[in-house]
Amino acid sequence: MRRARRVIIDTDPGLDDAVAILFALSCGRFEIVGLTTVAGNIGIETTTRNAGRLLALMGRADVPVVAGASAPLRRGGIEERAIHGDDGLGGVMLPAPQASPLEGAAAWMAKVLTEGAAHSIDVLALGPLTNIARLVLDHPEAAGRIGRLIVMGGAIDEPGNVGPRSEFNLACDPEAADIVLRAGLDTTLIPLDVTRKVRAGRDWLSALRASGGRAAGTCADLIEAYFASSGGRESRPLHDPCVMLFALQPALFAIDTRDVSVELGAGADAGALLTGRQDGVALRVALRVDAAGALRLLADGLR
Ligand code: RIB
Ligand code: CA
């Protein structure tokens, strides 16, 4: 059995974040150093409480929750209550958090990265990149000690889900995305081009629920809620879990390099990834995925 990867999960739970976190907690392949929370799908109090609720469900109050940015660096946020509900988890009942959250995600990440061996901790980014931008701005040496930075965000050849080209995590905080993607870290982007292909259908959901276990059952409830908020779609895209699946089994994804820059204007496509501009930065992006293999790995890890 390969040694567990040490990871920090930066997150705005959020239904798909919650599935990703439960997978990371139950698959036995990650040593979760902590959950840092950010405002995104819903406000910081709710994302922070939800992180604590997921840990309480899995009996992992030993994992610290560290509250981070309550707003993007320079803009107002874009919440997604329509999808995730006012409680951020589609009304799925979870236990109350068993420990109080810490404050100051960027400073906490800097401390942990400085104390650990260089490049021994990966950061799995599931929400707007505000906390990680603060880490790069305020603690650049510590940021340079990150192992892999794996980001769910952006759209390359795929339409956006906020503007015509912009994806939610990058559209929430375009300035943060620009800072992080230009920081020279070992970054891989997991964009809508692949996450929209990893979809939970009704049959997969029934098999997941039948597999038993607390993580699988709760994920089935969370995905049912995800279905309910989407007006009867046939399947739902599992965006954030793709970050964990790539971290564990990169061979499921085909990675290309694209010269990208982030649209920093005020229009509908703020946060969109633009290619072929003079100021572009070369970035590894996942553009194809073995979706069936990804769904198998996800279901296996939740059992
Ligand atoms: O665009 C998908 C991303 O936006 C996911 O991280 C989802 O949780 C929402 O935050
Ligand atoms: Ca998210």
Tab-separated table of N, CA, C and O in Angstrom, residues 84-202:
chain	number	residue	atom	x	y	z
A	84	HIS	N	-26.679	24.861	-4.007
A	84	HIS	CA	-26.212	24.243	-2.746
A	84	HIS	C	-27.149	24.484	-1.568
A	84	HIS	O	-26.937	23.911	-0.498
A	85	GLY	N	-28.167	25.333	-1.752
A	85	GLY	CA	-29.103	25.594	-0.652
A	85	GLY	C	-28.552	26.611	0.336
A	85	GLY	O	-27.362	26.906	0.341
A	86	ASP	N	-29.435	27.129	1.204
A	86	ASP	CA	-29.014	28.151	2.162
A	86	ASP	C	-28.031	27.606	3.196
A	86	ASP	O	-27.257	28.348	3.786
A	87	ASP	N	-28.067	26.279	3.418
A	87	ASP	CA	-27.121	25.685	4.386
A	87	ASP	C	-25.888	25.142	3.686
A	87	ASP	O	-24.994	24.584	4.304
A	88	GLY	N	-25.819	25.300	2.360
A	88	GLY	CA	-24.650	24.865	1.593
A	88	GLY	C	-24.596	23.371	1.342
A	88	GLY	O	-23.716	22.893	0.632
A	89	LEU	N	-25.516	22.602	1.962
A	89	LEU	CA	-25.483	21.130	1.802
A	89	LEU	C	-26.836	20.588	1.389
A	89	LEU	O	-27.181	19.443	1.704
A	90	GLY	N	-27.639	21.447	0.743
A	90	GLY	CA	-28.911	20.963	0.192
A	90	GLY	C	-29.842	20.404	1.246
A	90	GLY	O	-30.686	19.553	0.954
A	91	GLY	N	-29.684	20.861	2.496
A	91	GLY	CA	-30.599	20.410	3.557
A	91	GLY	C	-30.257	19.052	4.130
A	91	GLY	O	-30.954	18.537	5.003
A	92	VAL	N	-29.168	18.435	3.678
A	92	VAL	CA	-28.780	17.117	4.222
A	92	VAL	C	-28.328	17.304	5.675
A	92	VAL	O	-27.503	18.162	5.978
A	93	MET	N	-28.950	16.526	6.575
A	93	MET	CA	-28.647	16.694	7.999
A	93	MET	C	-27.330	16.001	8.359
A	93	MET	O	-27.154	14.813	8.077
A	94	LEU	N	-26.427	16.754	8.974
A	94	LEU	CA	-25.154	16.194	9.442
A	94	LEU	C	-24.987	16.595	10.905
A	94	LEU	O	-25.592	17.560	11.361
A	95	PRO	N	-24.125	15.860	11.661
A	95	PRO	CA	-23.909	16.249	13.060
A	95	PRO	C	-23.332	17.662	13.162
A	95	PRO	O	-22.784	18.193	12.185
A	96	ALA	N	-23.425	18.238	14.349
A	96	ALA	CA	-22.806	19.560	14.578
A	96	ALA	C	-21.285	19.384	14.641
A	96	ALA	O	-20.786	18.304	15.001
A	97	PRO	N	-20.526	20.430	14.297
A	97	PRO	CA	-19.062	20.345	14.439
A	97	PRO	C	-18.692	20.001	15.886
A	97	PRO	O	-19.376	20.436	16.822
A	98	GLN	N	-17.628	19.196	16.061
A	98	GLN	CA	-17.249	18.802	17.427
A	98	GLN	C	-16.081	19.634	17.954
A	98	GLN	O	-15.669	19.476	19.089
A	99	ALA	N	-15.524	20.487	17.096
A	99	ALA	CA	-14.400	21.330	17.547
A	99	ALA	C	-14.591	22.722	16.950
A	99	ALA	O	-15.218	22.880	15.901
A	100	SER	N	-14.069	23.730	17.642
A	100	SER	CA	-14.176	25.095	17.115
A	100	SER	C	-13.132	25.297	16.028
A	100	SER	O	-12.002	24.812	16.147
A	101	PRO	N	-13.492	26.036	14.989
A	101	PRO	CA	-12.511	26.282	13.926
A	101	PRO	C	-11.436	27.256	14.388
A	101	PRO	O	-11.664	28.067	15.284
A	102	LEU	N	-10.265	27.147	13.765
A	102	LEU	CA	-9.215	28.146	13.967
A	102	LEU	C	-9.494	29.289	12.990
A	102	LEU	O	-10.362	29.184	12.133
A	103	GLU	N	-8.771	30.373	13.126
A	103	GLU	CA	-8.932	31.515	12.213
A	103	GLU	C	-7.613	31.732	11.464
A	103	GLU	O	-6.539	31.442	12.005
A	104	GLY	N	-7.702	32.267	10.247
A	104	GLY	CA	-6.475	32.668	9.550
A	104	GLY	C	-5.883	31.566	8.689
A	104	GLY	O	-4.804	31.042	8.982
A	105	ALA	N	-6.578	31.225	7.608
A	105	ALA	CA	-6.162	30.081	6.769
A	105	ALA	C	-4.770	30.278	6.176
A	105	ALA	O	-3.935	29.367	6.219
A	106	ALA	N	-4.489	31.470	5.650
A	106	ALA	CA	-3.200	31.657	4.966
A	106	ALA	C	-2.040	31.499	5.944
A	106	ALA	O	-1.055	30.802	5.656
A	107	ALA	N	-2.170	32.131	7.116
A	107	ALA	CA	-1.080	32.042	8.103
A	107	ALA	C	-0.921	30.605	8.596
A	107	ALA	O	0.191	30.102	8.779
A	108	TRP	N	-2.056	29.906	8.749
A	108	TRP	CA	-1.988	28.504	9.212
A	108	TRP	C	-1.326	27.629	8.151
A	108	TRP	O	-0.468	26.805	8.442
A	109	MET	N	-1.686	27.854	6.874
A	109	MET	CA	-1.045	27.078	5.793
A	109	MET	C	0.455	27.356	5.782
A	109	MET	O	1.279	26.433	5.655
A	110	ALA	N	0.832	28.634	5.977
A	110	ALA	CA	2.260	28.993	5.962
A	110	ALA	C	2.996	28.265	7.082
A	110	ALA	O	4.082	27.698	6.877
A	111	LYS	N	2.375	28.205	8.272
A	111	LYS	CA	3.004	27.534	9.426
A	111	LYS	C	3.226	26.051	9.127
A	111	LYS	O	4.326	25.504	9.282
A	112	VAL	N	2.166	25.412	8.634
A	112	VAL	CA	2.220	23.963	8.376
A	112	VAL	C	3.211	23.647	7.260
A	112	VAL	O	4.015	22.708	7.341
A	113	LEU	N	3.217	24.487	6.230
A	113	LEU	CA	4.138	24.245	5.099
A	113	LEU	C	5.584	24.475	5.524
A	113	LEU	O	6.507	23.799	5.061
A	114	THR	N	5.807	25.421	6.425
A	114	THR	CA	7.173	25.714	6.893
A	114	THR	C	7.679	24.611	7.824
A	114	THR	O	8.844	24.219	7.767
A	115	GLU	N	6.748	24.087	8.654
A	115	GLU	CA	7.138	23.021	9.604
A	115	GLU	C	7.380	21.691	8.885
A	115	GLU	O	8.240	20.908	9.277
A	116	GLY	N	6.627	21.460	7.803
A	116	GLY	CA	6.772	20.185	7.095
A	116	GLY	C	7.943	20.222	6.123
A	116	GLY	O	8.471	21.299	5.817
A	117	ALA	N	8.336	19.041	5.666
A	117	ALA	CA	9.425	18.984	4.672
A	117	ALA	C	8.959	19.688	3.391
A	117	ALA	O	7.766	19.626	3.047
A	118	ALA	N	9.861	20.346	2.715
A	118	ALA	CA	9.492	21.067	1.478
A	118	ALA	C	8.845	20.096	0.489
A	118	ALA	O	9.289	18.957	0.320
A	119	HIS	N	7.750	20.548	-0.098
A	119	HIS	CA	7.032	19.804	-1.142
A	119	HIS	C	6.463	18.479	-0.654
A	119	HIS	O	6.166	17.587	-1.458
A	120	SER	N	6.270	18.355	0.656
A	120	SER	CA	5.687	17.100	1.201
A	120	SER	C	4.177	17.191	1.357
A	120	SER	O	3.532	16.201	1.688
A	121	ILE	N	3.623	18.390	1.176
A	121	ILE	CA	2.172	18.569	1.351
A	121	ILE	C	1.575	19.116	0.057
A	121	ILE	O	2.022	20.154	-0.465
A	122	ASP	N	0.558	18.435	-0.462
A	122	ASP	CA	-0.170	18.937	-1.633
A	122	ASP	C	-1.332	19.802	-1.149
A	122	ASP	O	-1.869	19.587	-0.053
A	123	VAL	N	-1.728	20.773	-1.961
A	123	VAL	CA	-2.927	21.565	-1.668
A	123	VAL	C	-3.980	21.238	-2.720
A	123	VAL	O	-3.727	21.353	-3.928
A	124	LEU	N	-5.138	20.796	-2.236
A	124	LEU	CA	-6.260	20.441	-3.116
A	124	LEU	C	-7.274	21.579	-3.015
A	124	LEU	O	-7.884	21.779	-1.960
A	125	ALA	N	-7.410	22.369	-4.071
A	125	ALA	CA	-8.204	23.604	-4.046
A	125	ALA	C	-9.552	23.377	-4.733
A	125	ALA	O	-9.612	23.122	-5.937
A	126	LEU	N	-10.606	23.478	-3.921
A	126	LEU	CA	-11.959	23.151	-4.409
A	126	LEU	C	-12.865	24.374	-4.512
A	126	LEU	O	-14.044	24.251	-4.851
A	127	GLY	N	-12.351	25.551	-4.196
A	127	GLY	CA	-13.200	26.755	-4.218
A	127	GLY	C	-12.441	27.923	-4.815
A	127	GLY	O	-11.392	27.756	-5.440
A	128	PRO	N	-12.981	29.142	-4.629
A	128	PRO	CA	-12.244	30.333	-5.066
A	128	PRO	C	-10.851	30.342	-4.443
A	128	PRO	O	-10.644	29.821	-3.347
A	129	LEU	N	-9.869	30.960	-5.141
A	129	LEU	CA	-8.460	30.811	-4.745
A	129	LEU	C	-7.981	31.907	-3.796
A	129	LEU	O	-6.768	32.137	-3.652
A	130	THR	N	-8.912	32.547	-3.123
A	130	THR	CA	-8.573	33.698	-2.267
A	130	THR	C	-7.555	33.352	-1.182
A	130	THR	O	-6.564	34.079	-1.006
A	131	ASN	N	-7.756	32.230	-0.468
A	131	ASN	CA	-6.820	31.854	0.614
A	131	ASN	C	-5.420	31.585	0.056
A	131	ASN	O	-4.412	32.000	0.646
A	132	ILE	N	-5.372	30.941	-1.072
A	132	ILE	CA	-4.062	30.554	-1.619
A	132	ILE	C	-3.348	31.782	-2.191
A	132	ILE	O	-2.124	31.934	-2.062
A	133	ALA	N	-4.137	32.724	-2.711
A	133	ALA	CA	-3.532	33.988	-3.162
A	133	ALA	C	-2.955	34.751	-1.972
A	133	ALA	O	-1.844	35.309	-2.044
A	134	ARG	N	-3.675	34.750	-0.850
A	134	ARG	CA	-3.172	35.415	0.362
A	134	ARG	C	-1.875	34.737	0.828
A	134	ARG	O	-0.910	35.395	1.237
A	135	LEU	N	-1.815	33.430	0.731
A	135	LEU	CA	-0.595	32.700	1.107
A	135	LEU	C	0.560	33.140	0.203
A	135	LEU	O	1.659	33.469	0.702
A	136	VAL	N	0.312	33.225	-1.101
A	136	VAL	CA	1.363	33.619	-2.060
A	136	VAL	C	1.811	35.054	-1.795
A	136	VAL	O	2.997	35.366	-1.792
A	137	LEU	N	0.845	35.934	-1.500
A	137	LEU	CA	1.165	37.359	-1.294
A	137	LEU	C	1.891	37.590	0.037
A	137	LEU	O	2.877	38.319	0.107
A	138	ASP	N	1.367	36.949	1.112
A	138	ASP	CA	1.866	37.259	2.462
A	138	ASP	C	2.977	36.309	2.928
A	138	ASP	O	3.727	36.645	3.840
A	139	HIS	N	3.027	35.118	2.344
A	139	HIS	CA	4.017	34.113	2.803
A	139	HIS	C	4.606	33.404	1.584
A	139	HIS	O	4.452	32.182	1.432
A	140	PRO	N	5.285	34.133	0.700
A	140	PRO	CA	5.758	33.530	-0.562
A	140	PRO	C	6.710	32.359	-0.374
A	140	PRO	O	6.628	31.379	-1.116
A	141	GLU	N	7.577	32.425	0.673
A	141	GLU	CA	8.515	31.300	0.854
A	141	GLU	C	7.734	30.033	1.207
A	141	GLU	O	7.986	28.951	0.668
A	142	ALA	N	6.760	30.185	2.100
A	142	ALA	CA	5.953	29.014	2.496
A	142	ALA	C	5.175	28.483	1.293
A	142	ALA	O	5.105	27.271	1.070
A	143	ALA	N	4.622	29.399	0.495
A	143	ALA	CA	3.863	28.967	-0.696
A	143	ALA	C	4.753	28.131	-1.610
A	143	ALA	O	4.314	27.116	-2.168
A	144	GLY	N	6.017	28.504	-1.699
A	144	GLY	CA	6.957	27.767	-2.560
A	144	GLY	C	7.243	26.365	-2.060
A	144	GLY	O	7.852	25.562	-2.783
A	145	ARG	N	6.788	26.056	-0.846
A	145	ARG	CA	7.041	24.722	-0.263
A	145	ARG	C	5.886	23.751	-0.514
A	145	ARG	O	5.955	22.588	-0.097
A	146	ILE	N	4.823	24.259	-1.198
A	146	ILE	CA	3.693	23.392	-1.556
A	146	ILE	C	4.206	22.301	-2.502
A	146	ILE	O	5.049	22.566	-3.381
A	147	GLY	N	3.719	21.095	-2.333
A	147	GLY	CA	4.057	20.015	-3.275
A	147	GLY	C	3.309	20.263	-4.573
A	147	GLY	O	3.628	21.159	-5.346
A	148	ARG	N	2.245	19.507	-4.810
A	148	ARG	CA	1.390	19.770	-5.988
A	148	ARG	C	0.240	20.671	-5.546
A	148	ARG	O	-0.305	20.500	-4.453
A	149	LEU	N	-0.123	21.641	-6.403
A	149	LEU	CA	-1.353	22.423	-6.205
A	149	LEU	C	-2.319	21.957	-7.280
A	149	LEU	O	-2.041	22.111	-8.485
A	150	ILE	N	-3.410	21.327	-6.860
A	150	ILE	CA	-4.385	20.793	-7.823
A	150	ILE	C	-5.670	21.601	-7.645
A	150	ILE	O	-6.235	21.638	-6.542
A	151	VAL	N	-6.075	22.297	-8.709
A	151	VAL	CA	-7.162	23.289	-8.626
A	151	VAL	C	-8.340	22.859	-9.478
A	151	VAL	O	-8.172	22.626	-10.704
A	152	MET	N	-9.527	22.764	-8.869
A	152	MET	CA	-10.745	22.621	-9.687
A	152	MET	C	-11.083	24.035	-10.116
A	152	MET	O	-11.380	24.891	-9.275
A	153	GLY	N	-11.039	24.296	-11.447
A	153	GLY	CA	-11.394	25.645	-11.871
A	153	GLY	C	-11.169	25.835	-13.355
A	153	GLY	O	-10.435	25.098	-14.003
A	154	GLY	N	-11.867	26.848	-13.883
A	154	GLY	CA	-11.646	27.264	-15.261
A	154	GLY	C	-12.372	26.397	-16.281
A	154	GLY	O	-12.965	25.371	-15.956
A	155	ALA	N	-12.315	26.869	-17.511
A	155	ALA	CA	-12.867	26.152	-18.662
A	155	ALA	C	-11.960	26.521	-19.840
A	155	ALA	O	-11.664	27.710	-20.031
A	156	ILE	N	-11.494	25.537	-20.575
A	156	ILE	CA	-10.583	25.804	-21.699
A	156	ILE	C	-11.383	25.819	-23.011
A	156	ILE	O	-11.576	26.872	-23.589
A	157	ASP	N	-11.860	24.657	-23.442
A	157	ASP	CA	-12.659	24.583	-24.678
A	157	ASP	C	-14.147	24.451	-24.370
A	157	ASP	O	-14.969	24.409	-25.270
A	158	GLU	N	-14.486	24.374	-23.119
A	158	GLU	CA	-15.848	24.122	-22.644
A	158	GLU	C	-16.498	25.468	-22.294
A	158	GLU	O	-15.800	26.379	-21.835
A	159	PRO	N	-17.816	25.639	-22.492
A	159	PRO	CA	-18.473	26.871	-22.028
A	159	PRO	C	-18.359	27.018	-20.508
A	159	PRO	O	-18.192	26.009	-19.802
A	160	GLY	N	-18.480	28.233	-20.012
A	160	GLY	CA	-18.413	28.467	-18.572
A	160	GLY	C	-19.710	28.082	-17.879
A	160	GLY	O	-20.665	27.620	-18.520
A	161	ASN	N	-19.719	28.270	-16.542
A	161	ASN	CA	-20.983	28.063	-15.791
A	161	ASN	C	-21.371	29.315	-15.014
A	161	ASN	O	-22.275	29.286	-14.204
A	162	VAL	N	-20.641	30.420	-15.266
A	162	VAL	CA	-21.060	31.719	-14.721
A	162	VAL	C	-21.292	32.652	-15.902
A	162	VAL	O	-22.398	33.064	-16.191
A	163	GLY	N	-20.227	32.967	-16.657
A	163	GLY	CA	-20.357	33.716	-17.908
A	163	GLY	C	-20.183	32.745	-19.075
A	163	GLY	O	-19.989	31.531	-18.855
A	164	PRO	N	-20.205	33.235	-20.309
A	164	PRO	CA	-20.032	32.349	-21.467
A	164	PRO	C	-18.750	31.526	-21.387
A	164	PRO	O	-18.710	30.388	-21.842
A	165	ARG	N	-17.685	32.117	-20.792
A	165	ARG	CA	-16.395	31.396	-20.737
A	165	ARG	C	-15.916	31.211	-19.294
A	165	ARG	O	-14.914	30.535	-19.084
A	166	SER	N	-16.561	31.843	-18.338
A	166	SER	CA	-15.995	31.855	-16.968
A	166	SER	C	-16.617	30.769	-16.086
A	166	SER	O	-17.819	30.492	-16.165
A	167	GLU	N	-15.769	30.185	-15.259
A	167	GLU	CA	-16.181	29.090	-14.349
A	167	GLU	C	-16.256	29.671	-12.940
A	167	GLU	O	-15.502	30.571	-12.583
A	168	PHE	N	-17.104	29.098	-12.090
A	168	PHE	CA	-17.452	29.696	-10.805
A	168	PHE	C	-16.225	30.022	-9.926
A	168	PHE	O	-16.089	31.142	-9.422
A	169	ASN	N	-15.337	29.049	-9.672
A	169	ASN	CA	-14.247	29.281	-8.704
A	169	ASN	C	-13.341	30.434	-9.141
A	169	ASN	O	-12.919	31.242	-8.319
A	170	LEU	N	-13.040	30.491	-10.441
A	170	LEU	CA	-12.166	31.578	-10.908
A	170	LEU	C	-12.943	32.878	-11.070
A	170	LEU	O	-12.422	33.967	-10.817
A	171	ALA	N	-14.243	32.763	-11.402
A	171	ALA	CA	-15.062	33.978	-11.580
A	171	ALA	C	-15.317	34.671	-10.244
A	171	ALA	O	-15.466	35.889	-10.176
A	172	CYS	N	-15.374	33.886	-9.162
A	172	CYS	CA	-15.582	34.470	-7.825
A	172	CYS	C	-14.455	35.425	-7.481
A	172	CYS	O	-14.673	36.498	-6.943
A	173	ASP	N	-13.211	35.038	-7.792
A	173	ASP	CA	-12.068	35.862	-7.404
A	173	ASP	C	-11.001	35.809	-8.508
A	173	ASP	O	-9.974	35.136	-8.363
A	174	PRO	N	-11.246	36.548	-9.587
A	174	PRO	CA	-10.298	36.529	-10.723
A	174	PRO	C	-8.891	36.987	-10.332
A	174	PRO	O	-7.899	36.413	-10.780
A	175	GLU	N	-8.818	38.008	-9.477
A	175	GLU	CA	-7.497	38.508	-9.047
A	175	GLU	C	-6.723	37.416	-8.315
A	175	GLU	O	-5.527	37.219	-8.538
A	176	ALA	N	-7.406	36.677	-7.457
A	176	ALA	CA	-6.745	35.584	-6.728
A	176	ALA	C	-6.271	34.512	-7.706
A	176	ALA	O	-5.139	34.016	-7.609
A	177	ALA	N	-7.115	34.190	-8.677
A	177	ALA	CA	-6.740	33.172	-9.666
A	177	ALA	C	-5.509	33.617	-10.447
A	177	ALA	O	-4.560	32.853	-10.649
A	178	ASP	N	-5.472	34.882	-10.828
A	178	ASP	CA	-4.334	35.417	-11.599
A	178	ASP	C	-3.051	35.313	-10.781
A	178	ASP	O	-2.016	34.853	-11.276
A	179	ILE	N	-3.126	35.688	-9.501
A	179	ILE	CA	-1.940	35.635	-8.622
A	179	ILE	C	-1.459	34.188	-8.462
A	179	ILE	O	-0.273	33.882	-8.606
A	180	VAL	N	-2.388	33.278	-8.205
A	180	VAL	CA	-2.007	31.877	-7.930
A	180	VAL	C	-1.458	31.208	-9.196
A	180	VAL	O	-0.419	30.543	-9.165
A	181	LEU	N	-2.125	31.427	-10.333
A	181	LEU	CA	-1.701	30.727	-11.561
A	181	LEU	C	-0.364	31.268	-12.064
A	181	LEU	O	0.343	30.595	-12.814
A	182	ARG	N	-0.002	32.485	-11.647
A	182	ARG	CA	1.286	33.062	-12.071
A	182	ARG	C	2.392	32.867	-11.035
A	182	ARG	O	3.496	33.358	-11.203
A	183	ALA	N	2.082	32.155	-9.945
A	183	ALA	CA	3.032	32.097	-8.815
A	183	ALA	C	4.154	31.087	-9.034
A	183	ALA	O	5.024	30.924	-8.179
A	184	GLY	N	4.105	30.346	-10.157
A	184	GLY	CA	5.211	29.417	-10.430
A	184	GLY	C	5.178	28.171	-9.562
A	184	GLY	O	6.207	27.533	-9.331
A	185	LEU	N	3.968	27.817	-9.071
A	185	LEU	CA	3.845	26.599	-8.251
A	185	LEU	C	3.651	25.406	-9.181
A	185	LEU	O	3.398	25.572	-10.370
A	186	ASP	N	3.724	24.191	-8.622
A	186	ASP	CA	3.518	22.965	-9.417
A	186	ASP	C	2.005	22.748	-9.522
A	186	ASP	O	1.433	21.942	-8.799
A	187	THR	N	1.382	23.524	-10.421
A	187	THR	CA	-0.083	23.607	-10.485
A	187	THR	C	-0.643	22.764	-11.623
A	187	THR	O	-0.120	22.773	-12.738
A	188	THR	N	-1.701	22.043	-11.324
A	188	THR	CA	-2.494	21.365	-12.371
A	188	THR	C	-3.935	21.818	-12.232
A	188	THR	O	-4.500	21.790	-11.128
A	189	LEU	N	-4.526	22.252	-13.346
A	189	LEU	CA	-5.902	22.726	-13.363
A	189	LEU	C	-6.821	21.595	-13.807
A	189	LEU	O	-6.527	20.894	-14.781
A	190	ILE	N	-7.906	21.399	-13.052
A	190	ILE	CA	-8.929	20.397	-13.409
A	190	ILE	C	-10.174	21.187	-13.802
A	190	ILE	O	-10.996	21.529	-12.944
A	191	PRO	N	-10.326	21.530	-15.084
A	191	PRO	CA	-11.380	22.456	-15.517
A	191	PRO	C	-12.696	21.765	-15.845
A	191	PRO	O	-12.786	20.520	-15.833
A	192	LEU	N	-13.690	22.560	-16.188
A	192	LEU	CA	-15.006	22.012	-16.548
A	192	LEU	C	-14.905	21.039	-17.718
A	192	LEU	O	-15.749	20.144	-17.859
A	193	ASP	N	-13.858	21.192	-18.541
A	193	ASP	CA	-13.688	20.301	-19.706
A	193	ASP	C	-13.687	18.836	-19.272
A	193	ASP	O	-14.167	17.976	-20.025
A	194	VAL	N	-13.167	18.549	-18.086
A	194	VAL	CA	-13.182	17.142	-17.618
A	194	VAL	C	-14.236	16.942	-16.529
A	194	VAL	O	-14.900	15.900	-16.481
A	195	THR	N	-14.448	17.938	-15.667
A	195	THR	CA	-15.358	17.659	-14.538
A	195	THR	C	-16.797	17.476	-15.007
A	195	THR	O	-17.573	16.761	-14.385
A	196	ARG	N	-17.149	18.086	-16.125
A	196	ARG	CA	-18.519	17.903	-16.639
A	196	ARG	C	-18.700	16.498	-17.236
A	196	ARG	O	-19.825	16.071	-17.503
A	197	LYS	N	-17.601	15.772	-17.418
A	197	LYS	CA	-17.715	14.413	-17.968
A	197	LYS	C	-17.827	13.358	-16.857
A	197	LYS	O	-18.191	12.212	-17.109
A	198	VAL	N	-17.466	13.748	-15.637
A	198	VAL	CA	-17.551	12.785	-14.506
A	198	VAL	C	-18.882	13.036	-13.823
A	198	VAL	O	-19.017	13.909	-12.972
A	199	ARG	N	-19.909	12.269	-14.262
A	199	ARG	CA	-21.286	12.593	-13.865
A	199	ARG	C	-21.928	11.463	-13.075
A	199	ARG	O	-21.824	10.296	-13.445
A	200	ALA	N	-22.600	11.835	-11.989
A	200	ALA	CA	-23.355	10.843	-11.206
A	200	ALA	C	-24.724	10.686	-11.859
A	200	ALA	O	-25.478	11.648	-11.968
A	201	GLY	N	-25.023	9.478	-12.314
A	201	GLY	CA	-26.357	9.175	-12.852
A	201	GLY	C	-27.151	8.417	-11.794
A	201	GLY	O	-26.622	8.048	-10.739
A	202	ARG	N	-28.404	8.180	-12.091
A	202	ARG	CA	-29.281	7.522	-11.111
A	202	ARG	C	-28.768	6.112	-10.775
A	202	ARG	O	-28.777	5.698	-9.609
